Coordinates of C-alpha atoms in Angstrom, one line a residue:
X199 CA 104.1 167.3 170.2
X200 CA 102.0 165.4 167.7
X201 CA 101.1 169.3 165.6
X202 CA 105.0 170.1 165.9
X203 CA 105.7 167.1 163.6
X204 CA 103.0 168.3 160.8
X205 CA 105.2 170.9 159.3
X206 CA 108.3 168.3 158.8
X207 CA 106.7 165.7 157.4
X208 CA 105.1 168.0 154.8
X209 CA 109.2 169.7 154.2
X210 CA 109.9 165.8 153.9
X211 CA 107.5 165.1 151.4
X212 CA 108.2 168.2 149.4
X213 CA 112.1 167.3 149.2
X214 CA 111.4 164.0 147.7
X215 CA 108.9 165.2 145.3
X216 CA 111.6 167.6 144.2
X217 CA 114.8 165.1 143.5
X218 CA 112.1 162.8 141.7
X219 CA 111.6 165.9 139.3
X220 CA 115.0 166.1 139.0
X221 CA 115.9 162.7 138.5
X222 CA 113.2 163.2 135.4
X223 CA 115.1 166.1 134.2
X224 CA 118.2 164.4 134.4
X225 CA 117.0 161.7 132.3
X226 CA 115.2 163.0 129.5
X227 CA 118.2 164.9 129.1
X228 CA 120.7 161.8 128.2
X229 CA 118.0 160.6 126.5
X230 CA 118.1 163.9 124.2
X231 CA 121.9 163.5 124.2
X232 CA 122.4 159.8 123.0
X233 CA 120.0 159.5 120.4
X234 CA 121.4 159.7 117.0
X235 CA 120.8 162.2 114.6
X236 CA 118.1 161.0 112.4
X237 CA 119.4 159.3 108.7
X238 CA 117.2 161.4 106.0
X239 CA 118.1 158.7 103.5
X240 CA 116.0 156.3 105.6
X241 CA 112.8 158.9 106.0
X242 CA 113.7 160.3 102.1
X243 CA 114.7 157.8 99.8
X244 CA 113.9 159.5 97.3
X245 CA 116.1 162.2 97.8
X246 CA 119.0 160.1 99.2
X247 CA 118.7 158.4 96.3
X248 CA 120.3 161.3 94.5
X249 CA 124.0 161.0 96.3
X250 CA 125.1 157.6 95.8
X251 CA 125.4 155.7 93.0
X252 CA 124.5 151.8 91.7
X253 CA 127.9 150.6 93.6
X254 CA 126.2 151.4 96.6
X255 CA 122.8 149.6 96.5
X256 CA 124.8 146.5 95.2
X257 CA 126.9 146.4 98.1
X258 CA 123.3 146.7 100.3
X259 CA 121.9 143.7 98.2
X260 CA 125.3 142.1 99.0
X261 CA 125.3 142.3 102.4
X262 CA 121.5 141.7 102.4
X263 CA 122.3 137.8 100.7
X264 CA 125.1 137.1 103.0
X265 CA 122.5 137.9 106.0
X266 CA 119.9 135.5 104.3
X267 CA 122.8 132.9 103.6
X268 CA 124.2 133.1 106.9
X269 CA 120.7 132.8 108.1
X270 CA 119.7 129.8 105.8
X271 CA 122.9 127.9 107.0
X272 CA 122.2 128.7 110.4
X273 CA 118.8 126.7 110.4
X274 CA 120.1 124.3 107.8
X275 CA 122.3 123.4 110.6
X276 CA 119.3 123.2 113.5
X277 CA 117.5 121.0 111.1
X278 CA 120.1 118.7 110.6
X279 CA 120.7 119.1 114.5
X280 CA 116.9 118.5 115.5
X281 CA 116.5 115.3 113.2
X282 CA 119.7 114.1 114.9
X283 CA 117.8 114.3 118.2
X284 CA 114.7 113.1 116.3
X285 CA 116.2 109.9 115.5
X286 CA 118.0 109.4 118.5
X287 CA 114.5 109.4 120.3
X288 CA 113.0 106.6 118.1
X289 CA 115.9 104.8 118.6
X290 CA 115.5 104.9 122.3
X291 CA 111.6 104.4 122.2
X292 CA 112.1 101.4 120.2
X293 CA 114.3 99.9 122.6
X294 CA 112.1 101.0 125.5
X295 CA 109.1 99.4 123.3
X296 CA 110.9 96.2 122.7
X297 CA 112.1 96.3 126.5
X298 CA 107.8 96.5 126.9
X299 CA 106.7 93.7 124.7
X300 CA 107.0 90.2 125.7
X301 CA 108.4 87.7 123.0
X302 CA 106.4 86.6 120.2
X303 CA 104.0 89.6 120.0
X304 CA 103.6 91.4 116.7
X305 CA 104.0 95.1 117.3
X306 CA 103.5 96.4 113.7
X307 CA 101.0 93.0 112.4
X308 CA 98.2 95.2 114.1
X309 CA 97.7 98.6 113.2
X310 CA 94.2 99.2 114.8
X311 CA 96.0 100.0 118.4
X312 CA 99.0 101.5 117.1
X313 CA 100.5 104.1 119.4
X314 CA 101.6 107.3 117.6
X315 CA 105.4 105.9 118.4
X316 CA 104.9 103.0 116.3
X317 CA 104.7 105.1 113.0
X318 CA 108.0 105.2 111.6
X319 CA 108.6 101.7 112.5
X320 CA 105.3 101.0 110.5
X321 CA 106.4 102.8 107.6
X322 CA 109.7 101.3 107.6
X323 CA 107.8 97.7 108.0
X324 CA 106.0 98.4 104.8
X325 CA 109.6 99.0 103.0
X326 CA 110.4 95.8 103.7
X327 CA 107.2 94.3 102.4
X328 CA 107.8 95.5 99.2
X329 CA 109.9 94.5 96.5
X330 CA 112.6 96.8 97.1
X331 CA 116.0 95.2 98.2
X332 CA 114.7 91.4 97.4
X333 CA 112.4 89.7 95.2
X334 CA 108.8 88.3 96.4
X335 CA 107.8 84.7 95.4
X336 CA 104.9 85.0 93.3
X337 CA 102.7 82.1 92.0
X338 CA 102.9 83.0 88.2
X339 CA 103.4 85.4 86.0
X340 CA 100.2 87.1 86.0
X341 CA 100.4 88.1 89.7
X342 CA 103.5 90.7 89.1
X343 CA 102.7 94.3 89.6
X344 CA 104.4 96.3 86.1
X345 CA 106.1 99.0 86.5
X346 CA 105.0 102.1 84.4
X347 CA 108.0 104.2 83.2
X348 CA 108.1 107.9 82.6
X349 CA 110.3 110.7 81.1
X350 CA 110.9 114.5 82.5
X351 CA 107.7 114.7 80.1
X352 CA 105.9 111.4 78.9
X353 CA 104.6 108.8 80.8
X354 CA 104.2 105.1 79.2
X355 CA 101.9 102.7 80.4
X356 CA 100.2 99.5 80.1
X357 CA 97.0 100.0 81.2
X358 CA 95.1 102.1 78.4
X359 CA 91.3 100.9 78.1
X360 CA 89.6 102.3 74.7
X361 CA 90.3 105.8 75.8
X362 CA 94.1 106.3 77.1
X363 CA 97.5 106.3 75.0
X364 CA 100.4 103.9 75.4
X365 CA 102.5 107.2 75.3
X366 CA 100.9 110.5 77.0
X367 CA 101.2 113.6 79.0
X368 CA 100.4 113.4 82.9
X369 CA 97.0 115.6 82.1
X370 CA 96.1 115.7 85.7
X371 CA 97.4 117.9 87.8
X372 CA 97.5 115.2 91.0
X373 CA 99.5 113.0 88.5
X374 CA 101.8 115.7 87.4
X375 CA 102.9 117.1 90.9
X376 CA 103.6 113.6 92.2
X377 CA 105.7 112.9 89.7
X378 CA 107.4 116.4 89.8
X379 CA 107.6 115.7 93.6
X380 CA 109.4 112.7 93.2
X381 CA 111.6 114.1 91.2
X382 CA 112.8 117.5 93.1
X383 CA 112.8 114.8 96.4
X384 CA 115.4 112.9 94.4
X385 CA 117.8 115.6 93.5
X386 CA 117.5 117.1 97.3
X387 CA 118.9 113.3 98.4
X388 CA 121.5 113.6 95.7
X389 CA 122.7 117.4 96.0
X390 CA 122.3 116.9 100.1
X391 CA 123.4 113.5 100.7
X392 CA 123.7 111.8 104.0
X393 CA 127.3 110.1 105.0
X394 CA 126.1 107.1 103.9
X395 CA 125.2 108.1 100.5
X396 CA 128.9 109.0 100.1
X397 CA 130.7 112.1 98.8
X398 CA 128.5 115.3 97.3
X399 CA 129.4 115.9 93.5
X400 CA 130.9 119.2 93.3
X401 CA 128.6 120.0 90.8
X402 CA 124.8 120.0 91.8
X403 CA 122.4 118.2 90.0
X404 CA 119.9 119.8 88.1
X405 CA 116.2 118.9 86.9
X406 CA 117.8 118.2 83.4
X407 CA 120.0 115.3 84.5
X408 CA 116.9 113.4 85.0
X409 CA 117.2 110.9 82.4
X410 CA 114.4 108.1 83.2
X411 CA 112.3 107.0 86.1
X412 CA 109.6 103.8 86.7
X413 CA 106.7 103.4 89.3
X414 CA 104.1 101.5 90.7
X415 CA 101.3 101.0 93.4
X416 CA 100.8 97.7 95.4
X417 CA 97.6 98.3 97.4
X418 CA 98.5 96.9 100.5
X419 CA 101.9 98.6 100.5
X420 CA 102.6 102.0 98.5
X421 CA 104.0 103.3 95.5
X422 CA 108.0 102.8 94.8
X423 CA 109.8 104.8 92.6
X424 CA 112.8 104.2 90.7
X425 CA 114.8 107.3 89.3
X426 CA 118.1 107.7 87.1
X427 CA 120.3 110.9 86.8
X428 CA 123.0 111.2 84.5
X429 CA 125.9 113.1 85.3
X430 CA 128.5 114.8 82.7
X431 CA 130.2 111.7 81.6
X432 CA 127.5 109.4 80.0
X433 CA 128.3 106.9 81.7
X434 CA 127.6 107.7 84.9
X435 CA 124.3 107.6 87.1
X436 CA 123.2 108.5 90.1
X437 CA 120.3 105.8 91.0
X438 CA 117.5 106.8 94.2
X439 CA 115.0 104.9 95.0
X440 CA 112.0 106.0 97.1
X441 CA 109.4 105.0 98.0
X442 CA 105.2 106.3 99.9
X443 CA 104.1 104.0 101.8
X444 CA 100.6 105.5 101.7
X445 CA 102.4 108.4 103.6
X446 CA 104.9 111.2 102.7
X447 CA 108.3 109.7 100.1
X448 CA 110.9 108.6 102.2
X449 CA 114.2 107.8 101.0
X450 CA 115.4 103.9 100.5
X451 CA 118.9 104.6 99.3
X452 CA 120.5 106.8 96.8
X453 CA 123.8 105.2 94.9
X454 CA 126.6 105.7 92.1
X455 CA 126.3 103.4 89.4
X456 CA 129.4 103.0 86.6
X457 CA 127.8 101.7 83.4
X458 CA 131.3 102.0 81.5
X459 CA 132.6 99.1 82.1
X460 CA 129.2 97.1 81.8
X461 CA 129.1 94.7 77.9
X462 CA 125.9 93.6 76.9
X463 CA 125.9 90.3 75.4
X464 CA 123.4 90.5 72.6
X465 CA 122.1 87.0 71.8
X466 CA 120.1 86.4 68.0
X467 CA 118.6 82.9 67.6
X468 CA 117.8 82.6 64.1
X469 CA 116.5 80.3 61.2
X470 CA 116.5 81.9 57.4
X471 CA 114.7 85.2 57.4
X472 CA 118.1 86.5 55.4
X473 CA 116.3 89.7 54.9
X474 CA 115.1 90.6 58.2
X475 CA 118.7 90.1 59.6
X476 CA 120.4 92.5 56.9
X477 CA 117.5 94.7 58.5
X478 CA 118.5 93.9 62.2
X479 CA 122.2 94.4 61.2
X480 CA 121.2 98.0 60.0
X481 CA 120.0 99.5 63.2
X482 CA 123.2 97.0 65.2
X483 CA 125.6 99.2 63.3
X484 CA 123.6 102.8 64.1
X485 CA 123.6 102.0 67.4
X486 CA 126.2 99.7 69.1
X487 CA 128.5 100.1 66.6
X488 CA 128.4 103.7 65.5
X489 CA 127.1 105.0 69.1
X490 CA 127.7 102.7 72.0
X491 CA 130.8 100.6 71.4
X492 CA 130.1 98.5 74.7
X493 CA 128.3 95.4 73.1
X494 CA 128.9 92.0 71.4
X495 CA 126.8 90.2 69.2
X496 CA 126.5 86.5 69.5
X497 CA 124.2 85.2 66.8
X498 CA 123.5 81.2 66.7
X499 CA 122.5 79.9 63.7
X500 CA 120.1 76.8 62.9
X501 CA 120.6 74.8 59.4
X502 CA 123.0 75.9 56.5
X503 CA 120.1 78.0 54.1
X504 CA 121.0 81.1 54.3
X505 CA 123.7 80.8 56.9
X506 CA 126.4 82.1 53.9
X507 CA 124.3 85.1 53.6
X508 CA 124.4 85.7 56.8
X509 CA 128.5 85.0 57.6
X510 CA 129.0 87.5 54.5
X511 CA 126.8 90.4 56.3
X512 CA 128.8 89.6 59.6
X513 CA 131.9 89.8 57.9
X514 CA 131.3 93.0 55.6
X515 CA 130.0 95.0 58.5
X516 CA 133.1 93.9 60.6
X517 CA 135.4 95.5 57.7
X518 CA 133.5 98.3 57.2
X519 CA 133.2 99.6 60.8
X520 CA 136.4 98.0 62.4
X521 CA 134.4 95.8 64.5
X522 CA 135.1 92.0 66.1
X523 CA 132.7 92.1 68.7
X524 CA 130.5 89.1 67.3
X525 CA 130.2 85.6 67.2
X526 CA 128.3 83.4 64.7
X527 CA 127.5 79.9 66.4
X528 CA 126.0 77.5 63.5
X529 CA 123.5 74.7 64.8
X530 CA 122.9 71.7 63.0
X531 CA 119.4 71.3 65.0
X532 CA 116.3 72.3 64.5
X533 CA 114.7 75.0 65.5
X534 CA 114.6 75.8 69.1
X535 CA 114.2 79.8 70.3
X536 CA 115.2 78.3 74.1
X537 CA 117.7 76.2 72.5
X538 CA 119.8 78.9 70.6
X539 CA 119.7 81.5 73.8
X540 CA 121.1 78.8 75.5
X541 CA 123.9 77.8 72.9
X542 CA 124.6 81.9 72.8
X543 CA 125.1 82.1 76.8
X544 CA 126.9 78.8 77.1
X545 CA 128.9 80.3 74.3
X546 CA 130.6 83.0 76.1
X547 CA 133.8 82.3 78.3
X548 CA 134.8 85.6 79.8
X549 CA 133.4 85.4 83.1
X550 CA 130.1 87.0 84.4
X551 CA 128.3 89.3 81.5
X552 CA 125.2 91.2 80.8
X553 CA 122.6 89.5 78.6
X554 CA 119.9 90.8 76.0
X555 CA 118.1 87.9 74.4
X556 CA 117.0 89.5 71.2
X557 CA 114.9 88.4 68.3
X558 CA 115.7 89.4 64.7
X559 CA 112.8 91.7 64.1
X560 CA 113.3 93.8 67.3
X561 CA 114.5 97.4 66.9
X562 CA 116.1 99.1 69.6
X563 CA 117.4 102.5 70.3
X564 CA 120.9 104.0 72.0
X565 CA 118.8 104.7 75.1
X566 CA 117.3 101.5 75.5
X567 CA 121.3 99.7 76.0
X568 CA 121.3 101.8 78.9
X569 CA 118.0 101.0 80.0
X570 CA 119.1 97.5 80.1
X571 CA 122.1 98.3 82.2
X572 CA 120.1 100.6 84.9
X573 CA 117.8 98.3 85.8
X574 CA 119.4 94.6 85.9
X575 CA 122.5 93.6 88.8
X576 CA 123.6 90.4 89.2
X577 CA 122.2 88.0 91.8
X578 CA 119.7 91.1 92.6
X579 CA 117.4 91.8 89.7
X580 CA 116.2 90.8 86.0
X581 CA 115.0 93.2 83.6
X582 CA 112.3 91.9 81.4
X583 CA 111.1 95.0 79.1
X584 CA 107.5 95.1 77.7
X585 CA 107.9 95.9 74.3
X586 CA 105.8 98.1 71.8
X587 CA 104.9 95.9 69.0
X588 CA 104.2 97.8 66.1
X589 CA 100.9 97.1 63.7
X590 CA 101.0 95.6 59.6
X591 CA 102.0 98.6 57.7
X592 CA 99.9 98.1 55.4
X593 CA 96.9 98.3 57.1
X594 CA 98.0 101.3 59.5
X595 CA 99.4 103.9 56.3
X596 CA 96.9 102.1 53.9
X597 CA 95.7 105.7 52.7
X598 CA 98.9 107.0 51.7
X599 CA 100.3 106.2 48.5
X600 CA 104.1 105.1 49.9
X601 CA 104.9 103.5 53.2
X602 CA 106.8 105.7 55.6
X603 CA 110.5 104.3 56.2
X604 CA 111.0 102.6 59.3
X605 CA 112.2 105.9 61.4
X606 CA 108.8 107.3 61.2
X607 CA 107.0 104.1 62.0
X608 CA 109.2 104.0 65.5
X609 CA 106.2 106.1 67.2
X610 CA 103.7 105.3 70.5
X611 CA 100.1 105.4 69.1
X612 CA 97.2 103.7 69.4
X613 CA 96.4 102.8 66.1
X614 CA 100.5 102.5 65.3
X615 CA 100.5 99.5 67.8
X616 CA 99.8 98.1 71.2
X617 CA 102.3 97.3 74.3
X618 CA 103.0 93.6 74.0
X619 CA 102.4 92.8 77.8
X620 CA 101.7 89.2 77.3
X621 CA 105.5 88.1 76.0
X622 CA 108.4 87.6 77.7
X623 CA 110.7 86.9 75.0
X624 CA 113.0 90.1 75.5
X625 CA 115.1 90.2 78.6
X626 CA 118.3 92.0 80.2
X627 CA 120.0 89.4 83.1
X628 CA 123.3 88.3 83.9
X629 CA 124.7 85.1 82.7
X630 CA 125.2 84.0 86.3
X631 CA 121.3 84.4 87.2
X632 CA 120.3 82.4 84.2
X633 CA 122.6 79.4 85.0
X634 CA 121.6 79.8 88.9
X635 CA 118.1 79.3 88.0
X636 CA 118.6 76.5 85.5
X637 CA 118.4 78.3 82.0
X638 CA 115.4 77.1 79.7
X639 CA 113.2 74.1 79.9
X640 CA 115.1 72.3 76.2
X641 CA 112.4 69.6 76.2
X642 CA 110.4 72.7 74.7
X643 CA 110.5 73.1 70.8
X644 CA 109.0 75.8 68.8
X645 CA 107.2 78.9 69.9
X646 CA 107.0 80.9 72.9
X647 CA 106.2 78.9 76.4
X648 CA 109.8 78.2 76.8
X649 CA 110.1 82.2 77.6
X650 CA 107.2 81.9 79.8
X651 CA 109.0 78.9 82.1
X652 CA 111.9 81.2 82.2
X653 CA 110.3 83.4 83.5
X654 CA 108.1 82.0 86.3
X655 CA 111.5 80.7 87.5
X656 CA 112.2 84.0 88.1
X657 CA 109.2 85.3 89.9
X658 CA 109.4 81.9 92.0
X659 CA 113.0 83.2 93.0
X660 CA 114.7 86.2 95.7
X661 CA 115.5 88.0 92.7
X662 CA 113.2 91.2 91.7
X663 CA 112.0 91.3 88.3
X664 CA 111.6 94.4 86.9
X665 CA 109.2 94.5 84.4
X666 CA 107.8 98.0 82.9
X667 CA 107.2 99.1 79.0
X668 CA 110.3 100.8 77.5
X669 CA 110.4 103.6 74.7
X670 CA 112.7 102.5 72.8
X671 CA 112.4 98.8 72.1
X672 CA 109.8 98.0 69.1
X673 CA 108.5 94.9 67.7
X674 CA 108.7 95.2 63.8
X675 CA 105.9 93.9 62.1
X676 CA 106.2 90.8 60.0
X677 CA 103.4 87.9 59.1
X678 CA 103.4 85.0 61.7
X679 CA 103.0 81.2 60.5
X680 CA 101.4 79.1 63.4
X681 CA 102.7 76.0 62.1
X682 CA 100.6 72.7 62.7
X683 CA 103.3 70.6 64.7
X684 CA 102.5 73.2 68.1
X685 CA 100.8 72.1 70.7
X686 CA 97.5 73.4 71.2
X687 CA 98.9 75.7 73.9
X688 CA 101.3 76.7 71.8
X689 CA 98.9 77.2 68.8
X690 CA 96.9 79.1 70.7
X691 CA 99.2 81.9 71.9
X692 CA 100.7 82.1 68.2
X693 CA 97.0 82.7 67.0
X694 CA 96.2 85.1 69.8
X695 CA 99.5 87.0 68.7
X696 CA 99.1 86.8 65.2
X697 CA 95.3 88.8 65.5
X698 CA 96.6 91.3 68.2
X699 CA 99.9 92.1 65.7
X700 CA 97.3 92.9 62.5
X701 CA 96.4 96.4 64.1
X702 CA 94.0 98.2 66.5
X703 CA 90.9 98.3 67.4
X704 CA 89.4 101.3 65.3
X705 CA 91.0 99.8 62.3
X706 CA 90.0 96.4 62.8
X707 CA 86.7 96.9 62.9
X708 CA 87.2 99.4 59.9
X709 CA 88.1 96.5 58.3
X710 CA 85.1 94.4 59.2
X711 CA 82.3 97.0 58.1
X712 CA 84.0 97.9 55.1
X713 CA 81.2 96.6 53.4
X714 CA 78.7 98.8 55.1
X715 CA 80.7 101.9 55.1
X716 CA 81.6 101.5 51.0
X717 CA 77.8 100.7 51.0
X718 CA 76.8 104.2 52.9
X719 CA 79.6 105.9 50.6
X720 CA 77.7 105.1 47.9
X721 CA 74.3 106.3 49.0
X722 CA 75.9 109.5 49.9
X723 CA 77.1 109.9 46.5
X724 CA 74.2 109.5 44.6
X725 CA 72.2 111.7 46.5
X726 CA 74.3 114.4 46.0
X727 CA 74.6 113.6 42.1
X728 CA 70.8 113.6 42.3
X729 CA 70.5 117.1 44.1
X730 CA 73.2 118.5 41.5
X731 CA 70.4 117.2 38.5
X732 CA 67.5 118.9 40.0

């Protein structure tokens, strides 16, 4: 029985072998049946290229961009989606962590055990060390960190040595691409702004509405940036501030601010010096007159020489320009610079108002106002400017045969001046911060420390002072008289500034081996009238 079952097993084995052929068969052949003929224009572009015509590649690109577009919103909207999450996350670790650590125990104080958790809580923390939303109580005014203050394409800074320039070009490329960085990060805030950053413009900022920026490093903290974007109208601003705390930028807030509405209060304490205020009054008309139309001058005057002179210049420049925006405030005192700022602030009776304490031989520009507006807020922040205080003239242009005019002294070089980072004479605050803190000290006459009390109220306060050189506000030279009734404090700052304000270094010391160089001159010539002899 067992051999009888040989033959149909094999039969059996055969049959199966022959429907799996088939099914093969079968197969191949739907294959050959459902693929598509193949496109020649794919294989041979070349020769495809022939039949259609420019319509029909644009409409390719076309529907190529709308793929990318789709595609670029489509993780545009994961992102947005997986930071979501992302926060949500910290949010619930830093309740679990809080849930964790008993009372009284300093999570972010010590950062040698730090769990990887902790970091965006640590980064916050050192936000709020800063001076970013409110102003840190400093013992005097020495221990303020500047601010250095840059354009799309200068930077001005304070710190210079014998080899840098009050006004120069990022040279390296670390400096360059931070501030580039900064920049780009700020118009990504603006053009993508979060819901509580407000509405989007329906225009997109560009890289040209960058108008002005300032920065500076604490050690212990990080670097924080202010930036300013204007938009069409003039007026107009978008303000972001960031800020690396050691780290990669993160964003503090990003706001509208309306300057239109915002009157500067420009206050002149002055004493004779007829001339110099017909000078002033020049560059007032160019630039709040003529230009800005968002200003009033309040001028308070000390004795009666030359106070005629100076009613008459008032008074023509108001008929010739249609302008009532100015006050003249005679004093029967003496002298007092704190004095006459205060006389001019008390002065004004329209509420709350933006503040420039000016002195008659300042020079400002049309950017500068708006400088002044950017960066001071009531009850929030002062703005005290470091000016650029130019050099004697005479001394700088002494080997041409004529003087420049004044509109081609207005430059930042070394041997054309010097930032003046030791006065605090020029300042942008509101009239209700200077009352709050109690004005000046009045039982100080004369010269300069009455700024300086000012001033430490101010750092001593919850208000942030800003304080950072500006382009376009310059100290015009003019000879300084220390008179003998100072005190020997004052006398000595009055000396100190009337040798920094002759002129620089290089020139100053061209000055003082002018002997020996006239002297070399000298040899030099009369050996080459000997070798012409021989």
């Amino acid at each position: 029985m067992p051999r009888r079952g040989f033959p149909l097993q094999g039969r059996v084995r055969w049959l199966f072998l022959g429907l799996f052929l088939l099914l093969v068969l079968l197969l191949f052949a739907y294959l050959l049946e459902c693929t598509p003929p193949a496109d020649v224009s794919l294989v041979l572009p070349g020769l495809a290229a022939e039949t259609y015509g420019k319509e029909y590649y644009q409409a390719l690109l076309q529907e190529q961009e709308e793929r990318h577009s789709n595609r670029a919103a489509s993780l545009k909207r994961q992102i947005a989606q997986l930071k979501q999450e992302l926060q949500e996350m910290s949010e619930k670790l830093k309740l679990l962590q809080d849930k964790k650590e008993p009372p009284g125990v300093q999570g972010l104080g010590d950062t040698k055990d730090q769990e990887p958790g902790d970091l965006l809580d640590y980064l916050h923390s050192q936000i709020d060390k800063a001076e970013v939303s409110t102003g840190a109580h400093l013992p005097s005014e020495y221990a303020l960190v500047p601010f250095e203050s840059f354009t799309s394409s200068k930077v001005y800074q304070l710190e210079m040595g014998l080899t840098r320039h009050p006004e120069e070009k990022p040279v390296r490329k670390d400096r360059r691409d931070e501030l580039v960085e900064v920049v780009e990060a700020a118009l990504d805030i603006i053009n993508n702004p979060d819901e509580e950053d407000g509405v989007e413009d329906d225009v997109p900022m560009q890289r040209q509405t960058y108008t002005e920026g300032l920065y500076r490093t604490e050690r212990d903290k990080g670097t924080l940036y202010e930036l300013f974007f204007s938009k069409e109208d003039s007026s107009s601003f978008h303000h972001v501030t960031l800020f690396r705390p050691f780290g990669p930028v993160m964003k503090v807030r990003s706001v509208s601010l309306e300057t239109s509405g915002m009157i500067i209060n420009i206050i002149v304490p002055l004493a004779g010096r007829v001339d110099t205020f017909s000078q002033f009054l020049q560059n007032f008309r160019e630039v709040c007159v003529q230009q800005d139309r968002r200003v009033h001058l309040t001028v308070v005057y000390f004795g009666q020489d030359g106070l005629r002179e100076v009613k008459s210049s008032l008074e023509r420049m108001s008929r010739e320009e249609t302008f009532s925006n100015y006050t003249l405030i005679p004093v029967e005192e003496e002298f007092s610079r704190g004095r006459g700022l205060d006389v001019g602030a008390h002065a004004w009776k329209k509420g709350d108002v933006l503040m420039f304490f000016c002195d008659v031989d300042i020079h400002f520009t049309l950017d500068f106002l708006n400088t002044c507006r950017l960066h001071s807020a009531p009850n929030k922040k002062v703005f005290y400017p470091v000016v650029f205080s130019l050099y004697n003239p005479a001394i700088v242009y002494g080997n041409l045969e004529l003087t420049p005019p004044i509109e081609l002294q207005l430059i930042h070089k070394k041997d054309a001046g010097f930032w003046r980072d030791f006065g605090f004479g020029m300042t942008c605050q509101y009239r209700s911060d200077f009352l709050n803190i109690g004005g000046f000290d009045l039982e100080v006459k004369g010269w300069g420390v009455e700024d300086v009390h000012l001033y430490r109220k101010y750092l001593r306060s919850d208000l942030i002072v800003v304080r950072t050189p500006v382009s376009g506000l310059f100290h015009m030279w003019h000879e300084k008289q220390c008179a003998d009734e100072l005190t020997p404090e004052q006398y000595r700052m009055c000396i100190q500034s009337k040798a920094m304000n002759e002129a620089s270094h290089s020139h100053l010391g061209m000055l003082v081996f002018r002997d020996e160089i006239e002297a070399h001159l000298r040899k030099q010539a009369f050996k080459t009238e000997s070798k012409a002899e021989d």
